[in-house]
Amino acid sequence: MYDLILVSPKNTQLGRFKRFVPVSVPIGVGILAGFLRKHGFLARILDTDLVDINPDSMEAELNQCKKPRIVGISVMTANVANGYKIASLVKSVDKEAIVIFGGIHATVMPDEILQNENIDYVVKGEAEHTLLELVRQLKDGKIEQDKLGNIGFRENGKIVYTKTSTKMLDIDDVPMFPYDMFDPSKYNLGFILTSRGCPFDCIFCSQRVITRRVYRYTNSERVMEELDYIINKLKQPNVTFFDDYFTGDKKRVMKLCSMIQERGFHKKASFGVQTRGDSIDKELMIAMRAANFDSLMFGIETAVDNLMELIQKKETVQDNIDAVKLAKEMGFTVEATFIFCFPTETFDDRFKALALALEIEIDRARFNNATPYPGTEMYDMVKDKLNIEPGWVNFSSAGAVTAGVRRKHPLPYVPDGSTVNEL
């Protein structure tokens, strides 16, 4: 029997391309499940990218959950519509079940969430300690609001919130990712997350509503323990660091590279990371290559410096050009992301991005349309010009690309002077 169910709603906006995209591990839900297990609560992870749910299957899931039955649903803007459907399904099967929403969309749009009668609680911000305390109180049958921070709920028909807690999580308190909770035949488990947060202010990024620009990283010994498990237990030959800003502390990365070699991990696996053009140099690349890091992904985003300034990347196009050229010389496979659809952007600006990717010989380039998600500065900049479909069903950077010109839903935003077909 489980103490609660944690649900990751599927994102249906990849459309016909979905079958070509590997299923991603729901990392946020996994982290919460591992944290709860550390503190004595066993969660059932329900990934609806893999499991179709209906009244019968939901009833079967709930029957495996101890009372009071708690269902936590983690939502981003791109999948919140499916989150609402799951909440409705849960309540249709068991009206006494307690439904909790968390995640980025729940953090920035809590009033919207709590207007839905199928949702009982909202958890805002980093959820580990907040969800743990809420689950404890629900299981004890007594809610003590003064011990709960960053929680929203309805009381006598009104939406109320508990005190706001600004204390940030010590990520060394979070246990190793619970890889054992995921079927290796269904997921690629060759990944690790060793830090949290990013100190920059990119206008298109909504992640900082959770991490608040506070950059923290796991201690190096813990990283080695996790790599040992991934490489020697799970036998993963390629490990991707999913850190938003892996190279944020050069000394730390140099130390990790040395420790990887000392333990011989570099002989058994290769490694890839995401980085910035202004935060990696030749000395660091040499150390990383020696530790068998062979893939770098750069978030270049644009080939025009005035747009680079607009989106507040705090780096230049030339920073990225220099870093990519050096990485290629050092033998790295180089990937890059570019984003279209920024305010003031022109067709010529977009063409320059394509030309740049070809000129500096990016091995794999990905082009997405910017989506002004709630919680981003871009959303505040253009909210009067947005096309918002019910349930935010058209808010997906991937969906904007995969839907094609015969789309069912309009793009959420089109810059002045551009057309839908251009984008």
CSV table of C-alpha atoms in Angstrom, one decimal:
chain,number,residue,atom,x,y,z
A,1,MET,CA,0.0,0.0,0.0
A,2,TYR,CA,1.1,3.5,-0.8
A,3,ASP,CA,0.8,6.6,1.3
A,4,LEU,CA,0.1,8.8,-1.7
A,5,ILE,CA,0.1,9.0,-5.4
A,6,LEU,CA,2.3,11.5,-7.3
A,7,VAL,CA,1.2,12.2,-10.9
A,8,SER,CA,3.1,13.7,-13.8
A,9,PRO,CA,0.5,14.8,-16.4
A,10,LYS,CA,1.4,14.1,-20.0
A,11,ASN,CA,2.2,16.9,-22.4
A,12,THR,CA,0.2,16.1,-25.6
A,13,GLN,CA,1.5,19.0,-27.6
A,14,LEU,CA,4.3,17.1,-29.4
A,15,GLY,CA,1.6,15.9,-31.7
A,16,ARG,CA,2.7,13.5,-34.4
A,17,PHE,CA,6.3,13.9,-33.4
A,18,LYS,CA,5.7,12.4,-30.0
A,19,ARG,CA,6.6,8.8,-31.1
A,20,PHE,CA,10.1,10.1,-32.1
A,21,VAL,CA,10.8,11.7,-28.8
A,22,PRO,CA,12.2,9.5,-25.9
A,23,VAL,CA,10.0,9.4,-22.8
A,24,SER,CA,11.6,11.7,-20.2
A,25,VAL,CA,11.8,10.8,-16.6
A,26,PRO,CA,9.5,13.0,-14.5
A,27,ILE,CA,12.4,14.3,-12.5
A,28,GLY,CA,10.5,16.7,-10.2
A,29,VAL,CA,8.0,14.1,-9.2
A,30,GLY,CA,10.9,11.6,-8.7
A,31,ILE,CA,12.8,14.0,-6.4
A,32,LEU,CA,9.7,14.5,-4.3
A,33,ALA,CA,9.1,10.7,-4.1
A,34,GLY,CA,12.6,10.1,-3.0
A,35,PHE,CA,12.4,12.9,-0.3
A,36,LEU,CA,9.1,11.6,1.0
A,37,ARG,CA,10.5,8.0,1.1
A,38,LYS,CA,13.5,9.3,3.2
A,39,HIS,CA,11.0,10.6,5.7
A,40,GLY,CA,8.8,7.5,5.8
A,41,PHE,CA,6.1,8.1,3.2
A,42,LEU,CA,5.9,5.8,0.2
A,43,ALA,CA,4.6,7.4,-3.0
A,44,ARG,CA,3.3,5.7,-6.1
A,45,ILE,CA,4.6,7.6,-9.2
A,46,LEU,CA,2.0,7.7,-12.0
A,47,ASP,CA,3.5,9.0,-15.3
A,48,THR,CA,0.7,9.5,-17.7
A,49,ASP,CA,3.1,9.7,-20.6
A,50,LEU,CA,3.4,5.9,-20.2
A,51,VAL,CA,0.1,5.0,-18.5
A,52,ASP,CA,-3.3,5.7,-19.8
A,53,ILE,CA,-5.7,6.5,-17.0
A,54,ASN,CA,-9.5,6.1,-17.0
A,55,PRO,CA,-12.1,5.7,-14.2
A,56,ASP,CA,-11.3,2.0,-13.7
A,57,SER,CA,-7.5,2.3,-13.7
A,58,MET,CA,-7.7,5.4,-11.4
A,59,GLU,CA,-10.0,3.4,-9.0
A,60,ALA,CA,-7.4,0.6,-9.0
A,61,GLU,CA,-4.6,3.1,-8.2
A,62,LEU,CA,-6.6,4.7,-5.4
A,63,ASN,CA,-7.4,1.4,-3.9
A,64,GLN,CA,-3.7,0.8,-3.4
A,65,CYS,CA,-3.4,4.1,-1.5
A,66,LYS,CA,-3.9,4.4,2.3
A,67,LYS,CA,-6.6,6.7,3.6
A,68,PRO,CA,-6.9,9.6,3.5
A,69,ARG,CA,-6.0,9.2,-0.1
A,70,ILE,CA,-3.7,11.9,-1.3
A,71,VAL,CA,-3.0,12.6,-5.0
A,72,GLY,CA,-0.3,15.2,-5.8
A,73,ILE,CA,-0.2,16.5,-9.4
A,74,SER,CA,2.9,18.5,-10.6
A,75,VAL,CA,2.0,21.0,-13.3
A,76,MET,CA,3.7,23.3,-15.7
A,77,THR,CA,1.7,25.7,-17.9
A,78,ALA,CA,2.2,23.3,-20.9
A,79,ASN,CA,0.4,20.4,-19.2
A,80,VAL,CA,-1.9,22.1,-16.7
A,81,ALA,CA,-5.0,21.3,-18.8
A,82,ASN,CA,-4.2,17.6,-18.5
A,83,GLY,CA,-3.6,18.2,-14.8
A,84,TYR,CA,-7.1,19.5,-14.4
A,85,LYS,CA,-8.5,16.5,-16.2
A,86,ILE,CA,-6.7,14.1,-13.8
A,87,ALA,CA,-8.0,16.1,-10.8
A,88,SER,CA,-11.5,15.7,-12.2
A,89,LEU,CA,-11.0,12.0,-12.7
A,90,VAL,CA,-9.7,11.5,-9.2
A,91,LYS,CA,-12.7,13.3,-7.6
A,92,SER,CA,-15.2,11.4,-9.9
A,93,VAL,CA,-13.8,8.1,-8.5
A,94,ASP,CA,-13.4,9.2,-4.9
A,95,LYS,CA,-14.8,12.5,-3.8
A,96,GLU,CA,-13.0,12.2,-0.5
A,97,ALA,CA,-9.6,12.0,-2.1
A,98,ILE,CA,-7.4,15.0,-1.4
A,99,VAL,CA,-5.9,16.6,-4.5
A,100,ILE,CA,-2.8,18.8,-4.3
A,101,PHE,CA,-1.3,20.8,-7.1
A,102,GLY,CA,2.3,21.9,-7.2
A,103,GLY,CA,4.9,23.0,-9.7
A,104,ILE,CA,5.6,26.1,-11.7
A,105,HIS,CA,2.1,26.9,-12.9
A,106,ALA,CA,0.7,26.2,-9.4
A,107,THR,CA,3.3,28.6,-8.0
A,108,VAL,CA,2.6,31.5,-10.3
A,109,MET,CA,-1.2,31.0,-10.8
A,110,PRO,CA,-2.4,29.7,-7.5
A,111,ASP,CA,-5.7,31.6,-7.6
A,112,GLU,CA,-6.6,30.0,-10.9
A,113,ILE,CA,-5.8,26.6,-9.6
A,114,LEU,CA,-7.9,26.9,-6.5
A,115,GLN,CA,-10.9,28.2,-8.4
A,116,ASN,CA,-11.1,24.6,-9.6
A,117,GLU,CA,-13.3,22.7,-7.1
A,118,ASN,CA,-11.5,19.5,-7.8
A,119,ILE,CA,-8.3,20.8,-6.2
A,120,ASP,CA,-8.0,21.0,-2.5
A,121,TYR,CA,-4.5,22.5,-1.9
A,122,VAL,CA,-1.7,24.3,-3.8
A,123,VAL,CA,1.9,24.0,-2.8
A,124,LYS,CA,4.0,27.0,-4.0
A,125,GLY,CA,7.7,27.0,-4.6
A,126,GLU,CA,10.2,24.3,-3.7
A,127,ALA,CA,7.9,21.6,-2.5
A,128,GLU,CA,10.0,19.1,-0.6
A,129,HIS,CA,9.5,20.3,3.0
A,130,THR,CA,6.1,21.9,2.3
A,131,LEU,CA,4.6,18.7,0.8
A,132,LEU,CA,6.2,16.6,3.5
A,133,GLU,CA,4.6,18.6,6.3
A,134,LEU,CA,1.2,18.8,4.5
A,135,VAL,CA,1.2,15.0,4.0
A,136,ARG,CA,2.1,14.5,7.7
A,137,GLN,CA,-0.8,16.7,8.8
A,138,LEU,CA,-3.3,15.2,6.4
A,139,LYS,CA,-2.4,11.7,7.6
A,140,ASP,CA,-2.6,12.8,11.2
A,141,GLY,CA,-6.1,14.3,10.5
A,142,LYS,CA,-5.3,17.7,11.9
A,143,ILE,CA,-4.2,20.8,9.8
A,144,GLU,CA,-2.1,23.3,11.7
A,145,GLN,CA,-1.8,26.3,9.5
A,146,ASP,CA,0.9,28.0,11.5
A,147,LYS,CA,3.3,25.1,10.7
A,148,LEU,CA,2.6,25.2,7.0
A,149,GLY,CA,4.2,27.8,4.7
A,150,ASN,CA,3.5,28.4,1.0
A,151,ILE,CA,0.2,26.6,1.0
A,152,GLY,CA,-3.1,27.7,-0.5
A,153,PHE,CA,-6.6,26.2,0.0
A,154,ARG,CA,-10.2,27.1,0.2
A,155,GLU,CA,-11.8,28.0,3.6
A,156,ASN,CA,-15.5,28.8,3.8
A,157,GLY,CA,-15.6,29.3,0.1
A,158,LYS,CA,-12.6,31.8,0.1
A,159,ILE,CA,-9.1,31.2,-1.1
A,160,VAL,CA,-6.6,31.6,1.7
A,161,TYR,CA,-2.8,31.3,1.9
A,162,THR,CA,-0.5,30.4,4.8
A,163,LYS,CA,2.5,32.4,5.6
A,164,THR,CA,5.2,32.8,2.9
A,165,SER,CA,8.4,31.0,3.7
A,166,THR,CA,11.6,32.4,2.1
A,167,LYS,CA,13.9,29.7,3.4
A,168,MET,CA,15.6,27.8,0.7
A,169,LEU,CA,16.2,24.1,0.7
A,170,ASP,CA,19.6,22.7,1.5
A,171,ILE,CA,19.9,20.3,-1.5
A,172,ASP,CA,22.2,18.0,0.4
A,173,ASP,CA,19.1,17.1,2.5
A,174,VAL,CA,17.6,15.7,-0.7
A,175,PRO,CA,18.6,12.0,-1.1
A,176,MET,CA,20.0,10.5,-4.3
A,177,PHE,CA,17.4,10.4,-7.1
A,178,PRO,CA,15.3,7.3,-6.7
A,179,TYR,CA,16.3,5.6,-9.9
A,180,ASP,CA,14.9,2.3,-8.5
A,181,MET,CA,11.4,3.7,-8.8
A,182,PHE,CA,11.7,3.9,-12.6
A,183,ASP,CA,11.7,1.0,-15.0
A,184,PRO,CA,15.0,1.1,-17.0
A,185,SER,CA,13.2,-0.6,-19.9
A,186,LYS,CA,11.0,2.4,-20.3
A,187,TYR,CA,13.3,5.3,-19.4
A,188,ASN,CA,16.8,6.4,-20.1
A,189,LEU,CA,18.3,6.6,-16.6
A,190,GLY,CA,21.6,7.9,-17.7
A,191,PHE,CA,21.3,11.3,-16.1
A,192,ILE,CA,22.2,13.1,-12.9
A,193,LEU,CA,21.2,16.4,-11.3
A,194,THR,CA,23.9,17.9,-9.2
A,195,SER,CA,22.8,21.5,-8.7
A,196,ARG,CA,19.7,23.6,-8.5
A,197,GLY,CA,19.0,27.1,-9.7
A,198,CYS,CA,20.6,29.7,-12.0
A,199,PRO,CA,21.8,33.2,-11.2
A,200,PHE,CA,20.7,34.8,-14.5
A,201,ASP,CA,17.5,36.7,-15.5
A,202,CYS,CA,16.6,35.4,-19.0
A,203,ILE,CA,13.2,36.8,-19.8
A,204,PHE,CA,11.9,33.5,-21.2
A,205,CYS,CA,12.7,31.2,-18.2
A,206,SER,CA,10.1,30.4,-15.7
A,207,GLN,CA,12.2,28.1,-13.5
A,208,ARG,CA,13.4,30.9,-11.3
A,209,VAL,CA,9.9,31.3,-9.8
A,210,ILE,CA,10.8,28.0,-8.0
A,211,THR,CA,14.5,28.5,-7.4
A,212,ARG,CA,14.5,32.3,-7.1
A,213,ARG,CA,17.9,32.7,-8.8
A,214,VAL,CA,19.7,31.0,-5.9
A,215,TYR,CA,22.4,28.7,-7.2
A,216,ARG,CA,23.2,25.7,-5.0
A,217,TYR,CA,25.0,22.5,-5.7
A,218,THR,CA,25.3,19.0,-4.1
A,219,ASN,CA,28.6,18.2,-2.3
A,220,SER,CA,31.1,16.4,-4.5
A,221,GLU,CA,31.2,13.2,-2.6
A,222,ARG,CA,27.5,12.8,-3.0
A,223,VAL,CA,27.9,13.4,-6.7
A,224,MET,CA,30.5,10.5,-6.9
A,225,GLU,CA,28.2,8.2,-5.0
A,226,GLU,CA,25.4,8.8,-7.5
A,227,LEU,CA,27.6,8.5,-10.5
A,228,ASP,CA,28.9,5.2,-9.0
A,229,TYR,CA,25.3,3.9,-8.8
A,230,ILE,CA,24.4,5.1,-12.4
A,231,ILE,CA,27.6,3.7,-14.0
A,232,ASN,CA,28.3,0.6,-12.0
A,233,LYS,CA,24.8,-0.5,-10.9
A,234,LEU,CA,22.7,0.7,-13.7
A,235,LYS,CA,25.4,0.2,-16.3
A,236,GLN,CA,24.7,3.5,-18.1
A,237,PRO,CA,27.4,4.3,-20.7
A,238,ASN,CA,26.4,7.9,-21.2
A,239,VAL,CA,25.5,10.2,-18.4
A,240,THR,CA,23.9,13.7,-18.9
A,241,PHE,CA,24.2,16.3,-16.2
A,242,PHE,CA,20.7,18.0,-16.2
A,243,ASP,CA,22.0,21.0,-14.2
A,244,ASP,CA,20.7,24.3,-15.6
A,245,TYR,CA,24.2,25.8,-15.0
A,246,PHE,CA,26.7,23.0,-14.5
A,247,THR,CA,29.7,25.2,-15.1
A,248,GLY,CA,28.6,27.9,-12.7
A,249,ASP,CA,31.5,27.2,-10.4
A,250,LYS,CA,34.8,26.4,-12.2
A,251,LYS,CA,36.7,25.1,-9.2
A,252,ARG,CA,33.9,22.7,-8.4
A,253,VAL,CA,33.8,21.4,-12.0
A,254,MET,CA,37.6,21.0,-12.0
A,255,LYS,CA,37.3,19.0,-8.7
A,256,LEU,CA,34.5,16.8,-10.1
A,257,CYS,CA,36.6,16.1,-13.2
A,258,SER,CA,39.6,15.0,-11.0
A,259,MET,CA,37.3,12.8,-8.8
A,260,ILE,CA,35.8,11.1,-11.9
A,261,GLN,CA,39.2,10.2,-13.1
A,262,GLU,CA,40.4,9.0,-9.7
A,263,ARG,CA,37.4,6.6,-9.6
A,264,GLY,CA,37.8,5.4,-13.2
A,265,PHE,CA,34.3,6.5,-14.2
A,266,HIS,CA,35.8,8.2,-17.3
A,267,LYS,CA,36.8,4.7,-18.6
A,268,LYS,CA,33.2,3.4,-18.3
A,269,ALA,CA,31.0,6.3,-19.3
A,270,SER,CA,31.0,9.6,-21.2
A,271,PHE,CA,29.4,12.7,-20.0
A,272,GLY,CA,27.4,15.7,-21.4
A,273,VAL,CA,26.4,19.0,-19.9
A,274,GLN,CA,24.6,22.2,-20.7
A,275,THR,CA,26.7,25.4,-20.4
A,276,ARG,CA,27.0,29.0,-21.4
A,277,GLY,CA,29.5,30.6,-23.8
A,278,ASP,CA,30.8,32.9,-21.2
A,279,SER,CA,31.3,30.3,-18.4
A,280,ILE,CA,33.6,27.8,-20.0
A,281,ASP,CA,37.3,28.3,-21.0
A,282,LYS,CA,40.1,26.2,-22.4
A,283,GLU,CA,41.5,25.2,-19.0
A,284,LEU,CA,38.0,23.9,-18.0
A,285,MET,CA,37.5,22.2,-21.4
A,286,ILE,CA,40.9,20.4,-21.0
A,287,ALA,CA,39.9,19.1,-17.6
A,288,MET,CA,36.5,18.0,-18.9
A,289,ARG,CA,37.8,16.2,-21.9
A,290,ALA,CA,40.3,14.3,-19.7
A,291,ALA,CA,37.3,13.1,-17.6
A,292,ASN,CA,35.5,12.0,-20.8
A,293,PHE,CA,33.0,14.8,-21.0
A,294,ASP,CA,32.4,14.7,-24.8
A,295,SER,CA,29.2,16.7,-25.3
A,296,LEU,CA,28.4,20.4,-24.6
A,297,MET,CA,25.0,22.1,-25.2
A,298,PHE,CA,25.0,25.9,-25.5
A,299,GLY,CA,21.9,28.0,-25.1
A,300,ILE,CA,22.8,30.5,-27.8
A,301,GLU,CA,19.2,31.5,-28.4
A,302,THR,CA,19.9,34.3,-30.9
A,303,ALA,CA,22.5,35.5,-33.4
A,304,VAL,CA,21.7,39.2,-32.8
A,305,ASP,CA,23.3,41.1,-29.9
A,306,ASN,CA,20.4,43.6,-29.5
A,307,LEU,CA,18.1,40.6,-28.9
A,308,MET,CA,20.7,39.1,-26.6
A,309,GLU,CA,20.5,42.2,-24.5
A,310,LEU,CA,16.7,42.2,-24.7
A,311,ILE,CA,16.4,38.7,-23.3
A,312,GLN,CA,19.0,39.5,-20.6
A,313,LYS,CA,21.3,36.6,-21.3
A,314,LYS,CA,24.2,38.6,-19.9
A,315,GLU,CA,26.5,37.3,-22.6
A,316,THR,CA,27.2,38.2,-26.3
A,317,VAL,CA,26.9,36.3,-29.6
A,318,GLN,CA,30.7,36.4,-29.9
A,319,ASP,CA,31.0,34.7,-26.5
A,320,ASN,CA,29.1,31.8,-27.9
A,321,ILE,CA,30.9,31.8,-31.2
A,322,ASP,CA,34.3,31.7,-29.5
A,323,ALA,CA,33.2,29.0,-27.0
A,324,VAL,CA,31.7,26.8,-29.7
A,325,LYS,CA,34.8,27.0,-31.9
A,326,LEU,CA,37.1,26.1,-29.0
A,327,ALA,CA,34.8,23.2,-28.0
A,328,LYS,CA,35.0,21.9,-31.6
A,329,GLU,CA,38.8,22.2,-31.6
A,330,MET,CA,38.8,20.2,-28.3
A,331,GLY,CA,36.8,17.4,-29.8
A,332,PHE,CA,33.4,18.0,-28.1
A,333,THR,CA,30.2,17.3,-29.9
A,334,VAL,CA,28.4,20.6,-29.8
A,335,GLU,CA,24.6,21.1,-29.5
A,336,ALA,CA,22.9,24.4,-29.4
A,337,THR,CA,19.4,25.8,-28.8
A,338,PHE,CA,18.0,28.8,-30.6
A,339,ILE,CA,14.7,30.6,-29.7
A,340,PHE,CA,12.5,32.5,-32.1
A,341,CYS,CA,9.5,34.8,-31.4
A,342,PHE,CA,11.1,37.4,-29.1
A,343,PRO,CA,9.6,40.9,-29.0
A,344,THR,CA,11.0,43.1,-31.8
A,345,GLU,CA,12.5,40.1,-33.6
A,346,THR,CA,12.4,40.1,-37.4
A,347,PHE,CA,12.5,37.5,-40.1
A,348,ASP,CA,16.1,38.5,-40.8
A,349,ASP,CA,17.0,38.0,-37.2
A,350,ARG,CA,15.7,34.4,-37.4
A,351,PHE,CA,17.6,33.7,-40.6
A,352,LYS,CA,20.8,34.9,-39.0
A,353,ALA,CA,20.3,32.3,-36.2
A,354,LEU,CA,20.1,29.5,-38.9
A,355,ALA,CA,23.1,30.9,-40.7
A,356,LEU,CA,25.1,31.1,-37.5
A,357,ALA,CA,24.4,27.4,-36.7
A,358,LEU,CA,25.7,26.4,-40.1
A,359,GLU,CA,28.7,28.8,-40.0
A,360,ILE,CA,30.1,27.5,-36.7
A,361,GLU,CA,29.2,23.9,-37.5
A,362,ILE,CA,26.9,23.1,-34.7
A,363,ASP,CA,26.5,19.3,-34.7
A,364,ARG,CA,22.8,19.4,-33.5
A,365,ALA,CA,20.8,22.5,-33.4
A,366,ARG,CA,17.3,22.9,-31.9
A,367,PHE,CA,15.0,25.8,-32.9
A,368,ASN,CA,12.0,26.6,-30.7
A,369,ASN,CA,9.5,29.4,-30.5
A,370,ALA,CA,9.6,31.4,-27.3
A,371,THR,CA,6.5,30.8,-25.2
A,372,PRO,CA,5.7,33.7,-22.7
A,373,TYR,CA,4.9,31.4,-19.8
A,374,PRO,CA,3.3,33.0,-16.7
A,375,GLY,CA,6.1,33.8,-14.2
A,376,THR,CA,8.5,35.0,-16.9
A,377,GLU,CA,9.4,38.6,-17.6
A,378,MET,CA,8.5,38.0,-21.2
A,379,TYR,CA,4.9,37.2,-20.1
A,380,ASP,CA,4.8,40.6,-18.3
A,381,MET,CA,6.2,42.3,-21.4
A,382,VAL,CA,3.6,41.0,-23.9
A,383,LYS,CA,0.6,39.9,-21.8
A,384,ASP,CA,-1.7,42.4,-23.5
A,385,LYS,CA,-0.9,40.8,-26.8
A,386,LEU,CA,-1.3,37.1,-25.9
A,387,ASN,CA,-3.7,34.6,-27.3
A,388,ILE,CA,-4.6,32.4,-24.3
A,389,GLU,CA,-6.7,29.3,-25.0
A,390,PRO,CA,-8.7,27.8,-22.2
A,391,GLY,CA,-6.5,25.6,-20.0
A,392,TRP,CA,-3.4,27.3,-21.6
A,393,VAL,CA,-3.5,24.5,-24.2
A,394,ASN,CA,-1.6,26.5,-26.8
A,395,PHE,CA,1.3,27.4,-24.4
A,396,SER,CA,4.1,25.0,-25.3
A,397,SER,CA,7.4,25.8,-26.9
A,398,ALA,CA,7.5,22.3,-28.4
A,399,GLY,CA,3.9,22.5,-29.6
A,400,ALA,CA,4.5,25.7,-31.4
A,401,VAL,CA,7.1,23.9,-33.6
A,402,THR,CA,5.4,20.5,-34.0
A,403,ALA,CA,1.9,21.6,-34.8
A,404,GLY,CA,2.7,23.0,-38.2
A,405,VAL,CA,0.8,25.5,-40.2
A,406,ARG,CA,-2.5,23.6,-39.9
A,407,ARG,CA,-2.6,24.0,-36.1
A,408,LYS,CA,-5.7,23.6,-34.0
A,409,HIS,CA,-4.7,26.3,-31.6
A,410,PRO,CA,-3.2,29.8,-32.3
A,411,LEU,CA,0.4,30.6,-31.3
A,412,PRO,CA,0.3,32.4,-27.9
A,413,TYR,CA,2.3,35.3,-29.2
A,414,VAL,CA,3.4,36.7,-32.5
A,415,PRO,CA,5.9,39.6,-32.5
A,416,ASP,CA,4.8,42.8,-34.3
A,417,GLY,CA,5.9,42.6,-37.9
A,418,SER,CA,5.9,38.8,-38.0
A,419,THR,CA,3.3,36.3,-39.2
A,420,VAL,CA,2.2,33.0,-37.9
A,421,ASN,CA,3.4,31.1,-41.0
A,422,GLU,CA,6.9,32.7,-40.7
A,423,LEU,CA,7.1,31.4,-37.2
